[in-house]
């Protein structure tokens, strides 16, 4: 049984970590279980890629592709497809694991589908029902090519059922990001550095992330968000580990230095540092799918700012997260201020028990054994 794990972007690495841990555990029992990691090269900076392999003890990728990322999504995905296919032809895996909703997720699944290799989609069934969003397209198409669909929540499972996927293909074991957090939270408390280096105080700062193309494609849109944060920074420190996409955009418009004067802007940080900042922030303000859930796991209230509704709608239903469509800096600032003064109590956890990765690999093994 040979598994191929396709990764490429930051959230793919974080979700792959607990899957690799689970595979290693099952290898003790199943001597014929092997795997290899195929990195598409979508994210390539040391602090967007290598840091996660180092901190989360993920073995270095067996294959690291070189893809031109400074181009259109179609060309990126097409280049990945060509190169992924070459590796899959030579390795002949029994199943390809594609994770999440990035272009690497789609390319990995498409390469496998064209070769008739079965696909397991980890984080299946999430929907924003918005065809203009790359991530939604990637999810829907990947789901349709997959043999096994691992939904992280009841919402994901129900979406798949409603869309007519066979019940036997759908599994709901929980969110592998929760597994990752449980695995690394204590290590993070002991070893993370940024909280201390920035001399931050618990519950006396707001943690922000900003990377979605929908929030950074125009300088006007980005300014609504960043100017609201500048106003927020008059009341409480704002820490923003900045994604390279956003950094590049601000530099292009000569705005980077201005915002650095008002906000604590730092380079992207590692996962362990991120867990600690999420835990100790008074509020998380994010356009990230992963960060909104981690804020919930770390019991920190959260604002998700985006035009479309979150695919993690349980977070809103539980009263934990507020969704904001950034229309003006005044409106965005008002929402941040309101959230800073609200004190929600967390009820329940709809994302499993922390054993999603293990149950996922167990299911994949039993599926492959059943076939042989
Ligand atoms: C991608 C995913 C998005 C995910 C995000 C996680 C798609 C369509 N989008 O968006 O779903 O939320 O990753 O972070 O797959 N860059 C660097 N160095 C890097 C990585 C990126 O400089 O290591 C710059 C490049 O200029 C690149 C730009 O960031 O063109 C955008 O990167 P890309 O991977 O296309 O999109 P993300 O916004 O990262
Ligand atoms: N993350 C990180 N360092 C950062 C920003 C984010 O380690 O500087 C982690 C974060 O903790 C979460 C994941 O990256 O586990 C989320 O990825 P991202 O926000 O890039 O993408 P999304 O989840 O929106 O697809």
XYZ file of C-alpha atoms and ligand atoms in Angstrom:
436
model
C 0.000 0.000 0.000
C 1.696 3.148 -1.188
C 0.223 6.550 -0.337
C 1.129 9.821 -1.973
C 0.529 13.003 0.045
C 0.347 16.119 -2.116
C 1.159 19.433 -0.413
C 2.117 22.871 -1.693
C 0.802 25.736 0.418
C 1.152 26.649 4.102
C -2.192 25.204 5.274
C -1.486 21.954 3.364
C 1.698 21.386 5.401
C -0.054 21.974 8.722
C -2.864 19.562 7.835
C -0.392 16.978 6.500
C 1.559 16.831 9.772
C -0.985 14.796 11.801
C -1.647 12.558 8.776
C 2.057 11.706 8.587
C 2.111 11.008 12.333
C -0.845 8.655 11.874
C 0.774 6.876 8.913
C 3.944 6.314 10.950
C 1.855 4.814 13.740
C 0.051 2.421 11.381
C 3.332 1.406 9.721
C 4.193 -0.495 12.905
C 1.191 -2.760 12.317
C 1.045 -2.700 8.513
C 4.545 -3.440 7.255
C 3.473 -2.975 3.644
C 2.318 0.633 4.256
C 4.575 3.214 2.616
C 4.160 6.855 1.665
C 5.874 9.715 -0.064
C 5.413 13.468 0.105
C 5.078 15.465 -3.070
C 5.530 19.239 -2.690
C 4.245 21.247 -5.655
C 6.380 24.282 -4.798
C 3.357 26.585 -4.521
C 4.769 28.175 -1.355
C 8.527 28.383 -1.372
C 9.884 30.976 1.099
C 11.590 29.409 4.109
C 8.977 30.905 6.462
C 6.099 29.789 4.209
C 7.317 26.208 3.746
C 10.521 24.808 5.354
C 9.635 26.131 8.803
C 6.591 23.839 8.983
C 8.555 20.746 7.984
C 11.138 21.581 10.658
C 8.799 22.523 13.500
C 6.178 19.842 12.885
C 8.785 17.152 12.164
C 7.308 16.382 8.759
C 9.855 14.419 6.714
C 11.356 16.504 3.911
C 9.374 16.097 0.685
C 10.492 13.177 -1.451
C 9.745 15.353 -4.462
C 9.905 19.132 -4.589
C 8.582 20.539 -7.847
C 9.657 23.817 -9.331
C 6.613 25.683 -10.623
C 6.398 29.287 -11.835
C 4.132 30.880 -9.224
C 4.324 34.429 -10.502
C 1.677 33.713 -13.102
C -2.015 32.923 -13.533
C -3.836 30.198 -11.621
C -4.399 28.233 -14.820
C -0.713 28.193 -15.700
C 0.317 27.383 -12.110
C -2.153 24.524 -11.902
C -1.266 23.286 -15.384
C 2.471 23.250 -14.645
C 1.829 21.417 -11.396
C -0.343 18.886 -13.205
C 2.352 18.057 -15.768
C 5.034 17.592 -13.117
C 2.819 15.753 -10.613
C 1.773 13.305 -13.290
C 5.400 12.421 -14.086
C 6.066 11.542 -10.443
C 2.823 9.600 -10.053
C 3.567 7.579 -13.192
C 6.966 6.576 -11.876
C 5.841 5.979 -8.252
C 2.469 4.303 -8.970
C 0.823 5.095 -5.603
C -2.292 3.165 -4.594
C -3.980 6.311 -3.341
C -3.324 10.048 -3.513
C -4.210 12.188 -0.503
C -5.151 15.741 -1.478
C -5.750 18.157 1.366
C -7.788 21.339 1.628
C -8.647 23.744 -1.173
C -5.523 25.198 -2.726
C -4.393 24.993 -6.340
C -2.031 22.221 -5.190
C -5.037 20.284 -3.851
C -6.747 20.488 -7.221
C -3.626 19.710 -9.256
C -2.815 16.686 -7.076
C -6.311 15.286 -7.449
C -6.467 15.981 -11.171
C -3.118 14.300 -11.847
C -4.286 11.232 -9.929
C -7.712 11.153 -11.560
C -6.210 11.232 -15.058
C -4.085 8.210 -14.156
C -6.983 6.333 -12.556
C -5.413 6.515 -9.091
C -8.039 6.767 -6.325
C -8.087 9.993 -4.335
C -8.804 10.717 -0.688
C -9.843 14.322 -0.109
C -9.106 15.532 3.401
C -11.350 18.515 4.268
C -14.074 17.558 1.836
C -17.550 19.055 1.580
C -16.784 22.631 2.571
C -18.575 25.163 0.460
C -18.968 28.886 0.107
C -21.212 28.337 -2.917
C -19.272 31.057 -4.730
C -17.969 30.138 -8.155
C -15.766 33.225 -8.312
C -13.582 31.889 -5.470
C -10.624 29.748 -6.521
C -10.813 27.772 -3.285
C -14.473 26.879 -3.784
C -13.812 25.691 -7.325
C -10.861 23.643 -6.073
C -12.960 22.007 -3.347
C -15.936 21.142 -5.498
C -13.853 19.699 -8.326
C -11.598 17.755 -5.960
C -14.608 16.281 -4.170
C -16.046 15.099 -7.469
C -12.835 13.268 -8.378
C -12.421 11.621 -4.969
C -13.169 8.070 -3.884
C -13.034 8.865 -0.164
C -14.328 12.161 1.190
C -13.249 13.185 4.677
C -15.533 15.959 5.918
C -14.232 17.905 8.936
C -17.680 18.734 10.289
C -21.376 17.861 10.065
C -21.826 20.876 7.791
C -19.334 19.408 5.308
C -20.896 15.967 5.514
C -24.402 17.307 4.952
C -23.259 19.375 1.957
C -21.862 16.218 0.362
C -24.983 14.214 1.130
C -27.202 16.950 -0.290
C -25.089 17.066 -3.440
C -25.661 13.350 -3.954
C -22.280 11.835 -3.063
C -22.664 8.191 -1.995
C -22.931 7.902 1.790
C -20.392 5.060 1.762
C -17.739 7.452 0.418
C -18.276 10.117 3.097
C -16.545 10.021 6.484
C -16.875 12.597 9.234
C -14.042 12.167 11.717
C -13.260 15.798 12.556
C -10.756 18.441 11.588
C -7.119 17.420 11.192
C -6.142 20.998 12.163
C -7.544 20.285 15.605
C -5.363 17.176 15.788
C -2.341 19.287 14.811
C -3.114 21.863 17.460
C -3.464 19.239 20.194
C -0.210 17.680 19.075
C 1.773 20.940 19.102
C 0.121 23.303 21.586
C 2.226 22.310 24.607
C 5.414 22.252 22.547
C 4.503 25.736 21.315
C 4.031 27.009 24.873
C 7.556 25.853 25.712
C 9.456 26.782 22.579
C 7.750 29.623 20.702
C 9.727 32.858 20.682
C 7.819 35.667 18.977
C 5.461 36.406 21.898
C 8.497 37.080 24.110
C 10.597 38.773 21.439
C 7.837 41.313 20.759
C 7.345 41.744 24.537
C 3.627 41.120 24.142
C 1.306 40.845 27.111
C -1.514 38.324 27.367
C -4.848 39.690 26.091
C -3.282 43.065 25.320
C -2.953 42.757 21.565
C -5.007 41.947 18.503
C -3.624 39.327 16.111
C -4.365 39.931 12.440
C -3.738 37.954 9.275
C -4.507 39.153 5.762
C -3.780 37.273 2.584
C -6.882 36.583 0.517
C -6.723 37.919 -3.007
C -10.248 39.306 -2.518
C -8.889 41.602 0.229
C -5.660 42.570 -1.497
C -6.467 42.818 -5.207
C -7.112 46.532 -4.946
C -5.340 49.072 -2.834
C -8.682 50.714 -1.945
C -9.993 47.485 -0.487
C -6.789 46.769 1.435
C -6.802 50.298 2.841
C -10.295 49.876 4.310
C -8.991 46.977 6.379
C -5.582 48.400 7.225
C -6.892 51.862 8.107
C -9.427 50.289 10.468
C -6.507 48.452 12.063
C -4.540 51.703 12.380
C -7.497 53.165 14.288
C -7.667 50.017 16.432
C -3.948 50.363 17.198
C -4.692 53.642 19.000
C -6.455 51.529 21.664
C -4.559 48.238 21.587
C -1.438 46.875 19.891
C -2.082 45.215 16.531
C 0.268 42.412 15.458
C 0.217 41.412 11.799
C 2.427 38.584 10.494
C 2.218 39.558 6.869
C 1.740 37.109 3.996
C 4.139 37.798 1.082
C 1.227 38.495 -1.267
C 0.060 41.400 0.935
C 3.590 42.615 1.644
C 4.350 42.754 -2.085
C 1.151 44.647 -2.792
C 1.817 47.241 -0.075
C 5.388 47.731 -1.242
C 4.238 48.166 -4.824
C 1.976 51.010 -3.685
C 4.607 52.509 -1.335
C 2.328 51.888 1.649
C 4.385 49.313 3.504
C 6.447 51.767 5.581
C 3.366 53.785 6.519
C 1.553 50.765 7.939
C 4.729 49.535 9.667
C 4.750 52.800 11.630
C 1.304 52.092 13.083
C 1.028 48.321 13.224
C 3.424 45.669 14.484
C 4.054 44.138 11.063
C 6.314 41.111 11.022
C 7.271 38.458 8.479
C 5.169 35.284 8.368
C 5.884 33.230 11.475
C 6.096 29.515 12.158
C 3.184 27.401 13.332
C 4.330 27.210 16.956
C 4.608 30.982 17.264
C 1.248 31.337 15.605
C -0.440 29.002 18.104
C 0.901 31.055 21.006
C -0.149 34.386 19.507
C -3.625 33.014 18.758
C -3.931 31.837 22.358
C -2.818 35.078 24.011
C -4.465 37.609 21.682
C -7.512 39.448 22.971
C -9.042 39.163 19.522
C -8.105 37.542 16.217
C -9.017 39.429 13.027
C -8.468 37.263 9.974
C -9.429 36.364 6.424
C -7.896 32.894 6.847
C -9.906 29.691 6.994
C -7.383 27.964 9.246
C -6.752 30.868 11.599
C -10.465 31.372 12.329
C -10.710 27.788 13.560
C -7.496 27.955 15.551
C -8.805 31.087 17.292
C -11.824 28.999 18.315
C -9.639 26.129 19.524
C -7.521 28.604 21.500
C -10.675 30.213 22.958
C -9.951 33.629 21.482
C -12.843 35.564 19.905
C -12.524 36.161 16.205
C -13.611 38.396 13.340
C -13.606 36.911 9.843
C -13.556 39.678 7.249
C -14.526 38.657 3.746
C -17.272 39.279 1.173
C -18.567 35.718 1.178
C -19.841 33.665 4.101
C -17.393 31.396 5.906
C -17.352 27.694 5.072
C -16.878 27.105 8.831
C -20.312 28.377 9.689
C -20.470 26.480 13.000
C -18.117 29.154 14.373
C -20.736 31.821 13.735
C -23.628 29.640 14.877
C -21.847 28.970 18.167
C -21.621 32.724 18.676
C -17.838 32.600 18.570
C -17.036 34.414 15.381
C -18.361 37.576 13.749
C -18.369 37.921 9.979
C -17.650 41.363 8.580
C -17.813 42.497 4.970
C -15.279 45.343 4.871
C -17.218 48.246 3.372
C -15.624 51.232 5.081
C -12.869 51.702 7.624
C -15.387 53.181 10.079
C -17.672 50.140 9.846
C -14.752 47.707 10.142
C -13.297 49.611 13.126
C -16.707 49.625 14.837
C -16.978 45.847 14.472
C -13.476 45.327 15.848
C -14.205 47.576 18.804
C -17.456 45.752 19.506
C -15.737 42.363 19.383
C -12.997 43.621 21.713
C -15.586 44.363 24.352
C -17.684 41.231 23.909
C -16.903 38.170 25.992
C -18.352 35.096 24.347
C -18.350 31.790 26.151
C -17.365 28.793 24.074
C -19.780 25.909 23.829
C -18.858 22.541 22.370
C -16.479 21.626 19.596
C -18.038 20.462 16.326
C -14.665 19.437 14.857
C -14.050 16.048 16.413
C -11.967 14.641 19.233
C -8.470 15.159 17.906
C -8.242 11.748 16.249
C -9.391 12.716 12.752
C -6.025 11.982 11.121
C -5.752 8.567 12.704
C -9.297 7.587 11.716
C -8.664 8.909 8.202
C -5.568 6.775 7.681
C -7.311 3.773 9.237
C -10.163 4.170 6.747
C -7.743 4.529 3.813
C -5.926 1.353 4.864
C -9.137 -0.645 5.220
C -10.338 0.670 1.862
C -7.103 -0.381 0.146
C -6.998 -3.762 1.910
C -10.609 -4.406 0.922
C -9.699 -3.816 -2.702
C -6.789 -6.255 -2.774
C -2.877 30.227 -1.438
C -4.213 29.532 -1.617
C -5.178 29.977 -0.530
C -4.581 29.771 0.837
C -3.207 30.416 0.905
C -2.563 30.039 2.204
C -4.850 29.018 -3.923
C -5.719 29.397 -5.048
N -4.808 29.881 -2.884
O -3.091 31.622 -1.564
O -6.367 29.210 -0.618
O -5.426 30.357 1.779
O -2.387 29.929 -0.157
O -1.530 30.889 2.558
O -4.226 27.984 -3.940
N 4.450 34.225 -2.347
C 5.778 34.390 -2.022
N 6.371 33.385 -1.307
C 5.742 32.248 -0.933
C 4.404 32.104 -1.281
C 3.768 33.094 -1.991
O 6.398 35.385 -2.362
O 6.359 31.388 -0.296
C 3.794 35.316 -3.106
C 4.013 35.153 -4.603
O 4.138 36.422 -5.144
C 2.699 34.585 -5.068
C 1.711 35.215 -4.090
O 2.411 35.280 -2.866
O 2.435 34.886 -6.409
C 0.448 34.441 -3.906
O 0.721 33.076 -3.631
P -0.347 31.946 -4.039
O 0.114 30.638 -3.533
O -0.699 32.077 -5.489
O -1.634 32.419 -3.299
P -1.902 32.621 -1.764
O -2.486 33.962 -1.573
O -0.713 32.249 -0.968
N 0.033 30.435 9.941
C 1.358 30.409 10.363
N 2.075 31.561 10.288
C 1.555 32.734 9.852
C 0.194 32.738 9.430
C -0.531 31.574 9.483
O 1.861 29.377 10.782
O 2.286 33.735 9.801
C -0.727 29.182 10.002
C -1.968 29.240 10.844
O -1.665 29.008 12.195
C -2.836 28.162 10.225
C -2.445 28.197 8.767
O -1.199 28.895 8.704
O -2.490 26.887 10.748
C -3.471 28.918 7.961
O -2.990 29.135 6.692
P -3.366 30.402 5.815
O -3.970 31.451 6.661
O -2.159 30.750 5.050
O -4.401 29.778 4.789
P -5.933 29.357 4.859
O -6.176 28.603 6.116
O -6.746 30.606 4.753
O -6.115 28.532 3.633
